[in-house]
Coordinates of C-alpha atoms and ligand atoms in Angstrom, one line a residue:
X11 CA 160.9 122.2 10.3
X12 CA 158.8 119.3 11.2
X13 CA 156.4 118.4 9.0
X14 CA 154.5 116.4 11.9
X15 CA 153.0 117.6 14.8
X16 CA 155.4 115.8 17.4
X17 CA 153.8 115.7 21.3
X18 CA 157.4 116.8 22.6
X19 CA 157.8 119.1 20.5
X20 CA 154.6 120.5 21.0
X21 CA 155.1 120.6 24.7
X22 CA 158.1 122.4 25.0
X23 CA 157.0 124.7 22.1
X24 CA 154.5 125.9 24.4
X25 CA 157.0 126.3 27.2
X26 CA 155.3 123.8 29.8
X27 CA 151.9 125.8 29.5
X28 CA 150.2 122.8 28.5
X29 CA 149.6 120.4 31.8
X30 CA 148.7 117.0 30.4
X31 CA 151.5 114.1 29.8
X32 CA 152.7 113.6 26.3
X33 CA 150.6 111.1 24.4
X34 CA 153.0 107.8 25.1
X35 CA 152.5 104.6 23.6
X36 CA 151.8 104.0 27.3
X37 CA 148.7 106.2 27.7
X38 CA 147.9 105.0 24.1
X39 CA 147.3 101.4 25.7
X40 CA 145.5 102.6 28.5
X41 CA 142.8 104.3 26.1
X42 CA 142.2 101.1 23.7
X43 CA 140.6 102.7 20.8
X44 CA 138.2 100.1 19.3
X45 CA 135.0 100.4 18.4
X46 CA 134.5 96.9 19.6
X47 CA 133.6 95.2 22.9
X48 CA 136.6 95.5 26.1
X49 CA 137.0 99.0 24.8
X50 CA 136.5 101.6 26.7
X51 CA 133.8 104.3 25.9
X52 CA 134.7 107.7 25.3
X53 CA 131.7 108.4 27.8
X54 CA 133.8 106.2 30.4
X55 CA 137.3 107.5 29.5
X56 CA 135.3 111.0 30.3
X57 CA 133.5 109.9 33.4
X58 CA 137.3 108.9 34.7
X59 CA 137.8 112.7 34.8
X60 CA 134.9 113.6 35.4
X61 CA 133.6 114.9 32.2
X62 CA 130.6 113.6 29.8
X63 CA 131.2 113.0 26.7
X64 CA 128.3 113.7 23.5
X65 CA 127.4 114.5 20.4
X66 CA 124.3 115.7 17.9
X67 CA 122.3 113.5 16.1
X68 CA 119.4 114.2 13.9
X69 CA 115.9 112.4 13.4
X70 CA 117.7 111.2 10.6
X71 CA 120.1 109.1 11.7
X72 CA 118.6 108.0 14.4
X73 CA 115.5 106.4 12.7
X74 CA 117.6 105.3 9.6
X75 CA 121.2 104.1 10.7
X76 CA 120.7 101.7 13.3
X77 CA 124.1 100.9 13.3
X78 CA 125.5 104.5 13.9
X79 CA 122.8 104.8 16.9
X80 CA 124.2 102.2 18.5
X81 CA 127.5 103.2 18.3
X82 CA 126.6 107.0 19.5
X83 CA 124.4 104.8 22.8
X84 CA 127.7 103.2 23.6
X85 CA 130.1 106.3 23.3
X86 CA 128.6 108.9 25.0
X87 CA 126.3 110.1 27.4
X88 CA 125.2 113.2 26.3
X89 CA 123.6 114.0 23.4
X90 CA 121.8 117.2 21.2
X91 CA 119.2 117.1 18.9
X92 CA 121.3 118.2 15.6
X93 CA 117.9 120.6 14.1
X94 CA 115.2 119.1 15.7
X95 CA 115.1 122.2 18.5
X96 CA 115.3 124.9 15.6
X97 CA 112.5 127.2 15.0
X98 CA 112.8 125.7 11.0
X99 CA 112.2 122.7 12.0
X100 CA 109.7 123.1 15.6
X101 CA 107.4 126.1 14.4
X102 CA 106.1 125.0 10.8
X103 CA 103.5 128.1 11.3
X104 CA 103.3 130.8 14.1
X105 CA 100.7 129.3 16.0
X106 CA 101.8 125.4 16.1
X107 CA 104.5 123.7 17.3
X108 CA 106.1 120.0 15.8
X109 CA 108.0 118.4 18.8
X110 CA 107.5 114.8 17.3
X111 CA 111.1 114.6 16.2
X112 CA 112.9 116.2 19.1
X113 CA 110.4 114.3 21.4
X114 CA 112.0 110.7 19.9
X115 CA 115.5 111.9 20.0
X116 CA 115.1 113.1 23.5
X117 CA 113.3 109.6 24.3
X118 CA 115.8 107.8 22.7
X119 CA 118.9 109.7 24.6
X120 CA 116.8 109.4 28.2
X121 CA 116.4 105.6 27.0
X122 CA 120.1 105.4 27.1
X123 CA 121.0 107.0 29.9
X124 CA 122.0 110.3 28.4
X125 CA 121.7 113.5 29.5
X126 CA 120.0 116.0 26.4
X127 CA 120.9 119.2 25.8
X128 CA 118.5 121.6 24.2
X129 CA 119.9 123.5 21.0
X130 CA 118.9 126.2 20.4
X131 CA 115.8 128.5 21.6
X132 CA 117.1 131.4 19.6
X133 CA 119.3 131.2 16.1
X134 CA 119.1 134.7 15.8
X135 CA 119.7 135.5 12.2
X136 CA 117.3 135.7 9.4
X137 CA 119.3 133.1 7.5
X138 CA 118.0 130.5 10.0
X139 CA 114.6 131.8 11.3
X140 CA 111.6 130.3 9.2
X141 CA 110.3 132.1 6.3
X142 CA 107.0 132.8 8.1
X143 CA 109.1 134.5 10.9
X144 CA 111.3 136.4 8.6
X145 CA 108.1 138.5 6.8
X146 CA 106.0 138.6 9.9
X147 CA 103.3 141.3 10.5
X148 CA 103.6 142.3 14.1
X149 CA 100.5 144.1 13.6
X150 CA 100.1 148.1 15.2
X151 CA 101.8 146.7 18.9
X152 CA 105.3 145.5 17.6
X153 CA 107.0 145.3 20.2
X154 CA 104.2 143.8 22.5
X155 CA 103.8 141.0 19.5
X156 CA 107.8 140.2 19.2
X157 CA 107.8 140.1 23.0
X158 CA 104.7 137.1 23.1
X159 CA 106.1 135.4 19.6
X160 CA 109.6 135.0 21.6
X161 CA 108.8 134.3 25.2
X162 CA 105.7 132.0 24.1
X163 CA 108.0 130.0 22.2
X164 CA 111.1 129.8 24.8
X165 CA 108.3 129.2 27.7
X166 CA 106.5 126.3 25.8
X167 CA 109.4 124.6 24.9
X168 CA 111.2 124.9 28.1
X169 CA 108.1 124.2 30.1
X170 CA 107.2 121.3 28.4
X171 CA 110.2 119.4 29.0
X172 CA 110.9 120.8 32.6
X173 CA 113.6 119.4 34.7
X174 CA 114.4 116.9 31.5
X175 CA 116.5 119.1 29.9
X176 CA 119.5 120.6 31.8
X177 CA 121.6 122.7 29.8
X178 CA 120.2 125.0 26.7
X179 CA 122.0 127.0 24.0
X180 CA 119.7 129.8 24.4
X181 CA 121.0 131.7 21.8
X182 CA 123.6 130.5 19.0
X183 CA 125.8 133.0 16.5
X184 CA 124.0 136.5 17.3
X185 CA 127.6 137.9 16.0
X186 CA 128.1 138.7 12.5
X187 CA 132.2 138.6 12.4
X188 CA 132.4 140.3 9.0
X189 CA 132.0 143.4 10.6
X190 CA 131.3 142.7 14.5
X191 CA 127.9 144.0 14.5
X192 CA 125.1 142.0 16.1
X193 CA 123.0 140.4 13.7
X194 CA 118.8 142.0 13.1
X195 CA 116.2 140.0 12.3
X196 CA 112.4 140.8 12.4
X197 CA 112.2 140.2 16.3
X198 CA 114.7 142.5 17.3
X199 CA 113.8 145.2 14.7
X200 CA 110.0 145.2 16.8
X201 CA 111.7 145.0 20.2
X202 CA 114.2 148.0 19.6
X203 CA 117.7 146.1 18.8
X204 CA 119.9 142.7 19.2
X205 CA 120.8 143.2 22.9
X206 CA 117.2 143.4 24.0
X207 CA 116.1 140.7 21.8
X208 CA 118.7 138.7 23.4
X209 CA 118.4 139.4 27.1
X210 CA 115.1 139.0 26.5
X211 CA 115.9 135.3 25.3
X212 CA 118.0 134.5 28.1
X213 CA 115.1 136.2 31.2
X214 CA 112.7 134.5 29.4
X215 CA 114.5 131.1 29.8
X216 CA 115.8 132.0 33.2
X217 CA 112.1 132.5 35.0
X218 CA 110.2 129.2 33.0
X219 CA 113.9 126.7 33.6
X220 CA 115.7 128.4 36.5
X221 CA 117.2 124.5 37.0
X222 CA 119.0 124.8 33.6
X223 CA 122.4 125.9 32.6
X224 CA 122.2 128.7 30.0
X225 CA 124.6 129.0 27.1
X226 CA 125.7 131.4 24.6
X227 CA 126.6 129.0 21.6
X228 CA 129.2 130.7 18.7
X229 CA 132.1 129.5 16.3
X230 CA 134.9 132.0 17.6
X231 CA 137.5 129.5 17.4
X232 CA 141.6 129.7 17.9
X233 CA 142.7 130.2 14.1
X234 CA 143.9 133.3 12.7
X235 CA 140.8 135.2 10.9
X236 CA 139.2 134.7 14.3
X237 CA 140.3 137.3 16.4
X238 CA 137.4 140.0 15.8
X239 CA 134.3 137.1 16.2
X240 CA 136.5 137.0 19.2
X241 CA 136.4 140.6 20.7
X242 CA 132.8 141.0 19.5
X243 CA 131.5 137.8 21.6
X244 CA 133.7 139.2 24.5
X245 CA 131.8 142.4 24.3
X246 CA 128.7 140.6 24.2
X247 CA 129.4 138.4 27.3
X248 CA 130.5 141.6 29.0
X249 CA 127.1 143.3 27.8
X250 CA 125.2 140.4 29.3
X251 CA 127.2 140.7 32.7
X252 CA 126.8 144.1 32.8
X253 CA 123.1 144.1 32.5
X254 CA 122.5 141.1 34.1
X255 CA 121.7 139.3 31.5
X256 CA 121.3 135.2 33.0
X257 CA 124.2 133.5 31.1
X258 CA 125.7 130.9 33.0
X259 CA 128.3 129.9 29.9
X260 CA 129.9 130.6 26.6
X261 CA 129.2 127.4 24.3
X262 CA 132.7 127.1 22.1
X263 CA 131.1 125.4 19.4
X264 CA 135.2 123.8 18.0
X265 CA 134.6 123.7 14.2
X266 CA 138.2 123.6 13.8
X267 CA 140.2 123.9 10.2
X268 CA 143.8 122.5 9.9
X269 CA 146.0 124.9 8.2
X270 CA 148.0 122.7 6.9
X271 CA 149.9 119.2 9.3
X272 CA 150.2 121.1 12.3
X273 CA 153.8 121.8 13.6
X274 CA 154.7 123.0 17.2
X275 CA 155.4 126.6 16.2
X276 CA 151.9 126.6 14.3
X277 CA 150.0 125.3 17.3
X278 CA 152.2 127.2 20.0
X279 CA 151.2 130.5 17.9
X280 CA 147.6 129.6 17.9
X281 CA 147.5 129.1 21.8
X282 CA 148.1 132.5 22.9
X283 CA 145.3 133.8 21.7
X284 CA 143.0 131.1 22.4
X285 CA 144.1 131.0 26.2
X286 CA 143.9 134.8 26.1
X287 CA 140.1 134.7 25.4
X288 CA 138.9 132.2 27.4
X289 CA 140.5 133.5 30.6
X290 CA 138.5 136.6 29.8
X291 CA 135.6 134.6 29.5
X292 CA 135.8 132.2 32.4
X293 CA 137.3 135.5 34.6
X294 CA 133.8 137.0 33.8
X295 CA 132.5 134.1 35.6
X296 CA 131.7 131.9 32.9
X297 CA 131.9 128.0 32.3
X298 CA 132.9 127.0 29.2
X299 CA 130.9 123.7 26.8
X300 CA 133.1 122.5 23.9
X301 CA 129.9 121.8 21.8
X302 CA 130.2 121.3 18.4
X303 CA 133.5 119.7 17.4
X304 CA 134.8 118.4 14.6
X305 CA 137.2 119.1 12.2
X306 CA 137.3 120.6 8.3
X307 CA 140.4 118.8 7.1
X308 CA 141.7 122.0 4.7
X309 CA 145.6 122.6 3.3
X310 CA 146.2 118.6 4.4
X311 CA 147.1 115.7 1.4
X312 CA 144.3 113.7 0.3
X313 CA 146.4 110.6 1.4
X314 CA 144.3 109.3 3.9
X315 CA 146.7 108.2 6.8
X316 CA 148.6 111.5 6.8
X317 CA 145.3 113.4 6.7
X318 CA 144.2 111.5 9.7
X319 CA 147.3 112.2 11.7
X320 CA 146.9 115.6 11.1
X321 CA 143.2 116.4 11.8
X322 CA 143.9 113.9 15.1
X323 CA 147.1 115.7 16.3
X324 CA 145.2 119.1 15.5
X325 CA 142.4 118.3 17.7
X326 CA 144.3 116.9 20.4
X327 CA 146.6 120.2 21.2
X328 CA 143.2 122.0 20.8
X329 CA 141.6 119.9 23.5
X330 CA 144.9 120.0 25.6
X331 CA 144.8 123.1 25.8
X332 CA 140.5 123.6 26.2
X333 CA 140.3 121.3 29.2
X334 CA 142.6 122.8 31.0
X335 CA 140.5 125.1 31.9
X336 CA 138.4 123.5 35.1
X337 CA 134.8 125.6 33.7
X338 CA 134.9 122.8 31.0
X339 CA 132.9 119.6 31.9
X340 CA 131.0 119.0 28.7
X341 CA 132.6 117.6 25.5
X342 CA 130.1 116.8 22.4
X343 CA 131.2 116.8 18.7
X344 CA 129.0 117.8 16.3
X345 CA 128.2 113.9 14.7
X346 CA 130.5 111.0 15.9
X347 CA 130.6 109.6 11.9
X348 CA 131.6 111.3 8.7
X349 CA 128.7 109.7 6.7
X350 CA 126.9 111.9 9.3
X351 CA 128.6 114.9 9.3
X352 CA 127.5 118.3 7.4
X353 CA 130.4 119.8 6.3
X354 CA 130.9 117.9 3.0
X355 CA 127.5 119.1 2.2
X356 CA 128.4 122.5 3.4
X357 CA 132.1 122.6 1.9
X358 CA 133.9 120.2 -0.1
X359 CA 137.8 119.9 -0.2
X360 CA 138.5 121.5 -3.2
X361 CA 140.5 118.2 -4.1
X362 CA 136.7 116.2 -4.1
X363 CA 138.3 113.5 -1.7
X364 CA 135.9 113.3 0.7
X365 CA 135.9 114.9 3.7
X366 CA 137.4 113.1 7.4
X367 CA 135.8 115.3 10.1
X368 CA 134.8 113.4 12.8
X369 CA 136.0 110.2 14.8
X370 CA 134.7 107.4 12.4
X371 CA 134.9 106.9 9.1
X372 CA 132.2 105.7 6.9
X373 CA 132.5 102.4 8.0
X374 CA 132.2 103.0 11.4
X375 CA 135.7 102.2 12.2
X376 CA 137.3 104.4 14.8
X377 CA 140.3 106.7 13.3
X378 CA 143.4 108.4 14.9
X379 CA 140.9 111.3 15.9
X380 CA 138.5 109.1 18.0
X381 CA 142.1 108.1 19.5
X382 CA 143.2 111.7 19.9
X383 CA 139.9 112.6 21.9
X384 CA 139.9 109.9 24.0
X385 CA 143.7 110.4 24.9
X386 CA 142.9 114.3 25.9
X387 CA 140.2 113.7 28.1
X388 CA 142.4 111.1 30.0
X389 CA 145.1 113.2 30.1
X390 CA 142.9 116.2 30.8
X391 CA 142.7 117.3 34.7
X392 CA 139.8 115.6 36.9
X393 CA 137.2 117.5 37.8
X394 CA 136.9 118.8 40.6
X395 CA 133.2 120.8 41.1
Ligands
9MR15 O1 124.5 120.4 11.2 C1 123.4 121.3 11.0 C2 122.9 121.1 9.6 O2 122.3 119.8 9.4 C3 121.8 122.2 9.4 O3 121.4 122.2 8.0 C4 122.3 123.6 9.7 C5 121.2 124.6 9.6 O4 120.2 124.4 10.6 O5 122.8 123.6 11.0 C6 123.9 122.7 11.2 O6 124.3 122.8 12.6 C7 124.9 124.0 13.0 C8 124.5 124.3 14.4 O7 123.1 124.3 14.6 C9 125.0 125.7 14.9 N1 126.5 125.8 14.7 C10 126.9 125.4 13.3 C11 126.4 124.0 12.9 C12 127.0 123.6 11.6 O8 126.5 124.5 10.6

């Protein structure tokens, strides 16, 4: 049993379904993986294939680590607002809006050539709607006053950005996967249920950007556990179709979580299924936007070079696998850094060494993930659309 995950192995465990080359010291040289100038950009590596490359960043770290913004302007060439979009953070009261922060990060991005998504118009769960929304009156007209609180607020954000933002997450985790219902918040209990609430997001967004790409953003992701968020967002994206509903793709947000160093079998067993939903999703006529990744580095040692190989070799069969599929041109992780990355805040390792989720470490210094990503989308097939 191999206790690392070895690219041959890996390949013909998944009996030649997997297209790209093994990761040779060869391709390793073609992909230098420094942080430093001569090397080349994850944004480049992903224009050679015609992909772009991205990430989220927050008001935070962008006015307050001049060091990491730097870094993020020479890797990539997307980028997403990490809150600034969010009804928490845009609509401090239900008649005013606060775009200051999203304005300078969307400034910033277009200042370095980067193309900014918008996420998201609609987090539709109480958990995440502010507290004003959440205890609302909607007065003796419900329905009429859920219909102008929604569409007012997806019209005057879409609107007053225009043709400057191209791709939205219109609306992000409407699927509760305890039990596969759709989430009800205040909004869809005046407009008579989820789906309504929700095709009325996506119309709404349709008629004021008809130049931009709309997403449905969720977590359903290729580990065990996932298999009924699964069904339920395929249901959803059939509902949507069905209806005709304007969704133009399935955001696959790629929070991943080792199970432990990943082995051949492991990742050969976790494929099926994966591949299984998105061919149902991309045979409905979807693209697909990997946009959220990173990785929770749980059942791996502490020891930091072992944990690194397996949160790299992790991600890269789950990206060999994701890119294959030609509806995939967009590639942002959710933070490029882990001093910038919330899932230590979110979830510790129960061991308290800290957490190794995204491509740098602390000090900025690329590790064997940033290597990992860079490697797929080189290996990945070139676009073609
Ligand atoms: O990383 C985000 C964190 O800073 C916020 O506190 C949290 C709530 O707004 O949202 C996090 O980002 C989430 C994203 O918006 C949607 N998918 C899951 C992300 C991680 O929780």
């Amino acid at each position: 049993m191999p206790t690392m995950l070895d690219r041959r192995d890996l390949i013909v465990g998944a009996a030649g379904l997997i297209a790209s080359a093994p990761l040779a010291p060869a391709l390793a040289a073609a992909v230098p993986d420094a942080a430093g100038s001569g090397a080349a950009a994850l944004k480049d590596v992903a224009t050679g294939r015609r992909f772009r490359f991205g990430t989220a960043l927050s008001y935070g770290a962008l006015t307050r680590d001049p060091a990491y913004a730097a870094l993020v302007a020479r890797q990539c060439d997307l980028l997403v607002a990490e809150n600034e979009m969010k009804w928490q953070w845009l609509r401090p009261t239900p008649t005013t809006f606060a775009f200051d922060r999203f304005d300078a990060i969307l400034r910033w991005g277009e200042a370095h050539g980067m193309a900014v998504r918008g996420h998201n118009l609609l987090w539709h769960q109480p958990k995440w709607f502010p507290a004003w929304l959440n205890a609302y009156d909607f007065g003796s007209a419900p329905h009429r006053e859920a219909e102008r609180l929604l569409t007012t607020h997806i019209d005057t954000v879409t609107r007053r950005y225009g043709t400057r933002i191209k791709s939205y997450d219109v609306v992000n985790e409407a699927v509760n996967p305890k039990d596969g219902t759709l989430y009800e918040t205040s909004l869809s209990k005046a407009l008579g249920g989820a789906e309504p609430t929700l095709d009325l997001a996506f119309r709404t967004a349709r008629a004021a950007a008809p130049h931009a790409q709309l997403v449905y953003n969720d977590y359903m992701s290729w580990e065990p556990g996932n298999d009924a968020h699964r069904a339920r967002v395929l249901r959803l994206l059939e509902g949507f179709r069905r209806r005709g509903t304007p969704v133009d793709a399935l955001g696959v947000q790629s929070h991943l979580i080792t199970q432990g160093l990943p082995t051949a079998s492991h990742v050969a067993a976790l494929e099926g299924p994966w591949r299984q939903f998105l061919d149902a999703v991309t045979h409905m006529g979807y693209a697909l936007v990997v946009t959220e990744l990173d990785v929770r580095d749980n059942n791996l040692p502490a020891d930091i070079a072992v944990r690194d190989r397996g949160v790299a070799d992790f991600t890269r069969a789950y990206l060999d696998v994701t890119l294959a599929y030609p509806q995939l041109t967009d590639v942002l992780c959710w933070g490029l850094a882990d001093r910038h990355s919330w899932i230590e805040g979110f979830e510790p390792r129960r061991d308290r060494a800290p957490r190794r989720p995204t491509l740098y470490d602390t000090a900025l210094q690329p590790k064997p993930m940033r290597a990992a990503v860079a490697a797929a989308l080189a290996a990945a097939p070139i676009r073609t659309g």
